[in-house]
CSV table of C-alpha atoms in Angstrom, one decimal:
chain,number,residue,atom,x,y,z
A,20,UNK,CA,21.0,30.0,-49.0
A,21,UNK,CA,19.9,27.1,-51.1
A,22,UNK,CA,23.0,27.1,-53.4
A,23,UNK,CA,25.6,27.1,-50.6
A,24,UNK,CA,23.9,25.0,-47.9
A,25,UNK,CA,25.3,21.7,-49.3
A,26,UNK,CA,28.8,23.2,-49.4
A,27,UNK,CA,28.4,24.3,-45.8
A,28,UNK,CA,27.2,20.7,-44.9
A,29,UNK,CA,30.2,19.2,-46.7
A,30,UNK,CA,32.8,21.0,-44.5
A,31,UNK,CA,35.4,18.9,-42.7
A,32,UNK,CA,34.1,20.0,-39.3
A,33,UNK,CA,30.8,18.2,-39.9
A,34,UNK,CA,30.9,14.7,-38.4
A,35,UNK,CA,27.8,13.6,-40.3
A,36,UNK,CA,29.2,14.0,-43.8
A,37,UNK,CA,30.5,10.9,-45.6
A,38,UNK,CA,33.6,11.7,-47.7
A,39,UNK,CA,33.0,8.7,-50.0
A,40,UNK,CA,29.6,10.0,-51.3
A,41,UNK,CA,28.6,10.8,-54.8
A,42,UNK,CA,28.6,14.6,-54.0
A,43,UNK,CA,32.4,14.5,-53.5
A,44,UNK,CA,32.8,12.8,-56.9
A,45,UNK,CA,30.6,15.4,-58.6
A,46,UNK,CA,32.5,18.2,-56.9
A,47,UNK,CA,35.9,16.8,-57.9
A,48,UNK,CA,34.8,16.4,-61.5
A,49,UNK,CA,33.2,19.9,-61.4
A,50,UNK,CA,29.8,18.7,-62.5
A,51,UNK,CA,26.4,19.9,-61.5
A,52,UNK,CA,24.2,18.1,-59.0
A,53,UNK,CA,21.9,17.0,-61.7
A,54,UNK,CA,24.4,14.2,-62.5
A,55,UNK,CA,23.6,12.6,-59.2
A,56,UNK,CA,20.5,11.1,-60.7
A,57,UNK,CA,22.6,9.1,-63.1
A,58,UNK,CA,25.0,7.7,-60.4
A,59,UNK,CA,24.6,4.8,-57.9
A,60,UNK,CA,25.6,5.1,-54.3
A,61,UNK,CA,25.2,7.4,-51.2
A,62,UNK,CA,24.3,11.0,-51.9
A,63,UNK,CA,23.0,14.1,-50.1
A,64,UNK,CA,20.2,16.3,-51.3
A,65,UNK,CA,18.4,19.4,-50.1
A,66,UNK,CA,15.0,18.2,-49.1
A,67,UNK,CA,13.4,21.4,-47.6
A,68,UNK,CA,14.4,25.0,-47.1
A,69,UNK,CA,12.9,27.7,-45.0
A,70,UNK,CA,15.3,30.6,-45.4
A,71,UNK,CA,17.1,31.9,-43.5
A,72,UNK,CA,16.7,29.7,-40.5
A,73,UNK,CA,15.8,26.1,-41.4
A,74,UNK,CA,17.3,23.7,-44.0
A,75,UNK,CA,16.7,19.9,-44.2
A,76,UNK,CA,19.2,17.6,-45.9
A,77,UNK,CA,18.6,14.0,-46.6
A,78,UNK,CA,21.1,11.2,-46.9
A,79,UNK,CA,19.9,8.5,-49.3
A,80,UNK,CA,21.1,5.4,-51.2
A,81,UNK,CA,20.4,5.7,-54.9
A,82,UNK,CA,20.0,2.4,-56.7
A,83,UNK,CA,18.6,3.7,-60.0
A,84,UNK,CA,17.5,7.1,-61.5
A,85,UNK,CA,14.0,6.4,-60.1
A,86,UNK,CA,14.7,4.4,-57.0
A,87,UNK,CA,16.3,5.7,-53.7
A,88,UNK,CA,16.3,4.5,-50.1
A,89,UNK,CA,16.3,7.2,-47.4
A,90,UNK,CA,19.0,6.6,-44.8
A,91,UNK,CA,19.0,9.7,-42.5
A,92,UNK,CA,17.8,13.3,-42.3
A,93,UNK,CA,19.7,16.3,-41.0
A,94,UNK,CA,18.5,19.8,-40.3
A,95,UNK,CA,20.4,23.1,-39.9
A,96,UNK,CA,19.0,25.7,-37.6
A,97,UNK,CA,20.8,29.0,-37.2
A,98,UNK,CA,24.0,27.5,-38.6
A,99,UNK,CA,24.0,24.4,-36.3
A,100,UNK,CA,23.7,20.9,-37.8
A,101,UNK,CA,21.6,18.3,-36.0
A,102,UNK,CA,20.7,14.8,-36.9
A,103,UNK,CA,17.0,14.0,-36.9
A,104,UNK,CA,16.0,10.9,-35.1
A,105,UNK,CA,14.2,8.2,-37.0
A,106,UNK,CA,10.5,7.3,-36.4
A,107,UNK,CA,11.4,4.2,-34.3
A,108,UNK,CA,13.6,6.2,-32.0
A,109,UNK,CA,10.9,8.9,-31.5
A,110,UNK,CA,8.2,6.3,-30.7
A,111,UNK,CA,10.6,4.4,-28.4
A,112,UNK,CA,11.5,7.6,-26.5
A,113,UNK,CA,7.8,8.6,-26.2
A,114,UNK,CA,6.8,5.2,-25.0
A,115,UNK,CA,9.5,5.0,-22.4
A,116,UNK,CA,8.6,8.5,-21.1
A,117,UNK,CA,4.9,7.5,-20.9
A,118,UNK,CA,5.8,4.2,-19.2
A,119,UNK,CA,8.1,5.9,-16.7
A,120,UNK,CA,5.3,8.4,-15.8
A,121,UNK,CA,2.8,5.6,-15.3
A,122,UNK,CA,5.1,3.6,-13.2
A,123,UNK,CA,6.0,6.6,-11.0
A,124,UNK,CA,2.3,7.2,-10.6
A,125,UNK,CA,1.6,3.6,-9.5
A,126,UNK,CA,4.5,3.6,-7.1
A,127,UNK,CA,3.3,6.9,-5.5
A,128,UNK,CA,-0.2,5.5,-5.3
A,129,UNK,CA,1.1,2.3,-3.6
A,130,UNK,CA,2.9,4.3,-1.0
A,131,UNK,CA,-0.5,5.8,0.1
A,132,UNK,CA,-2.2,2.4,0.3
A,133,UNK,CA,-2.6,0.7,3.7
A,134,UNK,CA,-4.0,-2.7,4.7
A,135,UNK,CA,-5.1,-4.2,8.0
A,136,UNK,CA,-6.9,-7.6,8.4
A,137,UNK,CA,-9.7,-6.1,10.4
A,138,UNK,CA,-10.2,-3.0,8.3
A,139,UNK,CA,-9.1,-4.0,4.8
A,140,UNK,CA,-7.6,-1.6,2.3
A,141,UNK,CA,-7.7,2.2,2.6
A,142,UNK,CA,-5.9,5.3,1.4
A,143,UNK,CA,-3.7,7.3,3.8
A,144,UNK,CA,-2.4,10.6,2.2
A,145,UNK,CA,0.1,13.1,3.6
A,146,UNK,CA,-2.3,15.9,3.8
A,147,UNK,CA,-4.5,13.7,6.0
A,148,UNK,CA,-1.6,13.2,8.4
A,149,UNK,CA,-1.2,17.0,8.7
A,150,UNK,CA,-4.9,17.4,9.4
A,151,UNK,CA,-4.8,14.7,12.0
A,152,UNK,CA,-1.8,16.4,13.7
A,153,UNK,CA,-3.6,19.8,13.6
A,154,UNK,CA,-6.7,18.4,15.3
A,155,UNK,CA,-6.6,18.2,19.1
A,156,UNK,CA,-6.2,14.6,20.2
A,157,UNK,CA,-9.1,13.3,22.3
A,158,UNK,CA,-8.5,10.6,24.8
A,159,UNK,CA,-10.0,7.3,23.7
A,160,UNK,CA,-12.1,5.6,26.3
A,161,UNK,CA,-11.4,2.0,26.7
A,162,UNK,CA,-14.5,-0.1,25.8
A,163,UNK,CA,-15.6,-2.4,28.6
A,164,UNK,CA,-15.8,-6.1,27.9
A,165,UNK,CA,-19.2,-7.5,26.9
A,166,UNK,CA,-21.2,-9.9,29.0
A,167,UNK,CA,-20.4,-12.7,26.5
A,168,UNK,CA,-16.7,-12.1,26.9
A,169,UNK,CA,-16.9,-12.1,30.7
A,170,UNK,CA,-19.0,-15.2,30.9
A,171,UNK,CA,-16.8,-17.0,28.4
A,172,UNK,CA,-13.7,-16.1,30.4
A,173,UNK,CA,-15.2,-17.2,33.7
A,174,UNK,CA,-16.2,-20.5,32.2
A,175,UNK,CA,-12.7,-21.1,30.8
A,176,UNK,CA,-11.1,-20.2,34.2
A,177,UNK,CA,-13.4,-22.6,36.0
A,178,UNK,CA,-12.6,-25.3,33.6
A,179,UNK,CA,-8.9,-24.8,34.0
A,180,UNK,CA,-9.3,-24.7,37.9
A,181,UNK,CA,-11.1,-28.1,37.7
A,182,UNK,CA,-8.4,-29.6,35.5
A,183,UNK,CA,-5.5,-28.1,37.3
A,184,UNK,CA,-6.4,-27.5,41.0
A,185,UNK,CA,-4.2,-25.1,42.9
A,186,UNK,CA,-1.3,-26.5,45.0
A,187,UNK,CA,-0.9,-23.4,47.2
A,188,UNK,CA,-3.4,-21.2,48.9
A,189,UNK,CA,-3.0,-17.7,50.3
A,190,UNK,CA,-5.5,-17.4,53.2
A,191,UNK,CA,-5.0,-13.7,53.8
A,192,UNK,CA,-3.6,-11.0,51.5
A,193,UNK,CA,0.1,-10.4,52.3
A,194,UNK,CA,0.7,-13.8,53.9
A,195,UNK,CA,2.9,-16.5,52.5
A,196,UNK,CA,1.1,-19.1,50.3
A,197,UNK,CA,0.6,-22.4,52.1
A,198,UNK,CA,0.4,-25.9,50.4
A,199,UNK,CA,-3.1,-27.2,50.2
A,200,UNK,CA,-2.1,-30.4,52.1
A,201,UNK,CA,-1.1,-28.5,55.2
A,202,UNK,CA,-4.4,-26.8,55.7
A,203,UNK,CA,-6.3,-28.3,58.6
A,204,UNK,CA,-9.9,-29.0,58.0
A,205,UNK,CA,-12.1,-27.2,60.6
A,206,UNK,CA,-14.3,-29.6,62.6
A,207,UNK,CA,-18.0,-29.5,61.9
A,208,UNK,CA,-19.9,-27.6,64.5
A,209,UNK,CA,-21.8,-30.0,66.9
A,210,UNK,CA,-25.5,-29.6,67.3
A,211,UNK,CA,-26.2,-27.0,70.0
A,212,UNK,CA,-27.4,-28.3,73.3
A,213,UNK,CA,-30.8,-27.1,74.4
A,214,UNK,CA,-30.6,-25.2,77.6
A,215,UNK,CA,-32.8,-26.4,80.6
A,216,UNK,CA,-34.6,-23.1,80.8
A,217,UNK,CA,-35.7,-23.4,77.2
A,218,UNK,CA,-36.9,-27.0,77.9
A,219,UNK,CA,-39.1,-25.8,80.8
A,220,UNK,CA,-40.7,-23.1,78.6
A,221,UNK,CA,-41.4,-25.7,75.9
A,222,UNK,CA,-43.1,-28.0,78.5
A,223,UNK,CA,-45.2,-25.2,80.0
A,224,UNK,CA,-46.4,-24.3,76.6
A,225,UNK,CA,-47.4,-27.9,75.8
A,226,UNK,CA,-49.3,-28.3,79.2
A,227,UNK,CA,-51.3,-25.1,78.7
A,228,UNK,CA,-52.2,-26.3,75.2
A,229,UNK,CA,-53.3,-29.7,76.7
A,230,UNK,CA,-55.4,-28.1,79.5
A,231,UNK,CA,-57.6,-26.3,77.1
A,232,UNK,CA,-60.4,-28.3,75.7
A,233,UNK,CA,-61.3,-28.7,72.1
A,234,UNK,CA,-63.0,-25.8,70.6
A,235,UNK,CA,-66.7,-25.6,71.0
A,236,UNK,CA,-68.9,-26.6,68.1
A,237,UNK,CA,-71.3,-23.9,67.1
A,238,UNK,CA,-74.7,-24.6,65.6
A,239,UNK,CA,-75.0,-23.9,62.0
A,240,UNK,CA,-77.9,-21.7,61.1
A,241,UNK,CA,-79.9,-23.2,58.4
C-alpha cells in the first residue's frame, strides 16, 4: 500500500536504492517523511499510486524546501521494480527503430531494382519471376537484319577487300587454297574465224540486193 511501498523499495535486494539518501537518515532518526522537505540531498518520494498494481517512485535532488531536481523514476508492477527510461532514451530508441525500418525498406527496394543501358531502370519482383516460370516459354524468333545493316556490312567488307587484297584463293570448295601469284591468267579468246560457207551466203545476199533496181517511184495523187 502507500505506507509500505517506500519500505519495500528500500530493501537490500533492490539495486536501484541509494543507501546514502535522506530517507535512510530519517529512518535511522525515526522521523516522519515530512522532515525530508527541510533537508538537502538525494531522496525518494511516492509520485503516483494505483493500488494494488502500480506504484511510481521518484528519485530527486533537493536543494531547498521549494526546489528539487528529478533524477530518475521507478515503477513497481505486481511487486517487480523497474527503472523508467528518460525521455532522451525513449526518443533515441524510437528514432533508431524507425531509421532501421526505413533502411531495411530501402535495401529491399534496391534489391528489386534493375538497370540496363538500352532499357533503363525497371522493377523486377519475386512474384513476377514465379509468373514468368509458370507461363509456357515461347521460342523467340531471331529478327532478320535490316537493309541498312546489310548494305553497310557489304560496303565495309568491300572497303576491307580493297585495302587488304587476299593472298590465297580457293578456286573450288574442298580444294587447298592457292596463292594468287601462282594462278595463270587465261588467254583472251581470239576473234572467231568466219567460215567459207558463211562468206558465200553473205556474198549471194549482197549480189541479189544489187541486181534489184531501185524502188519505183509512184505518182502522187494531188
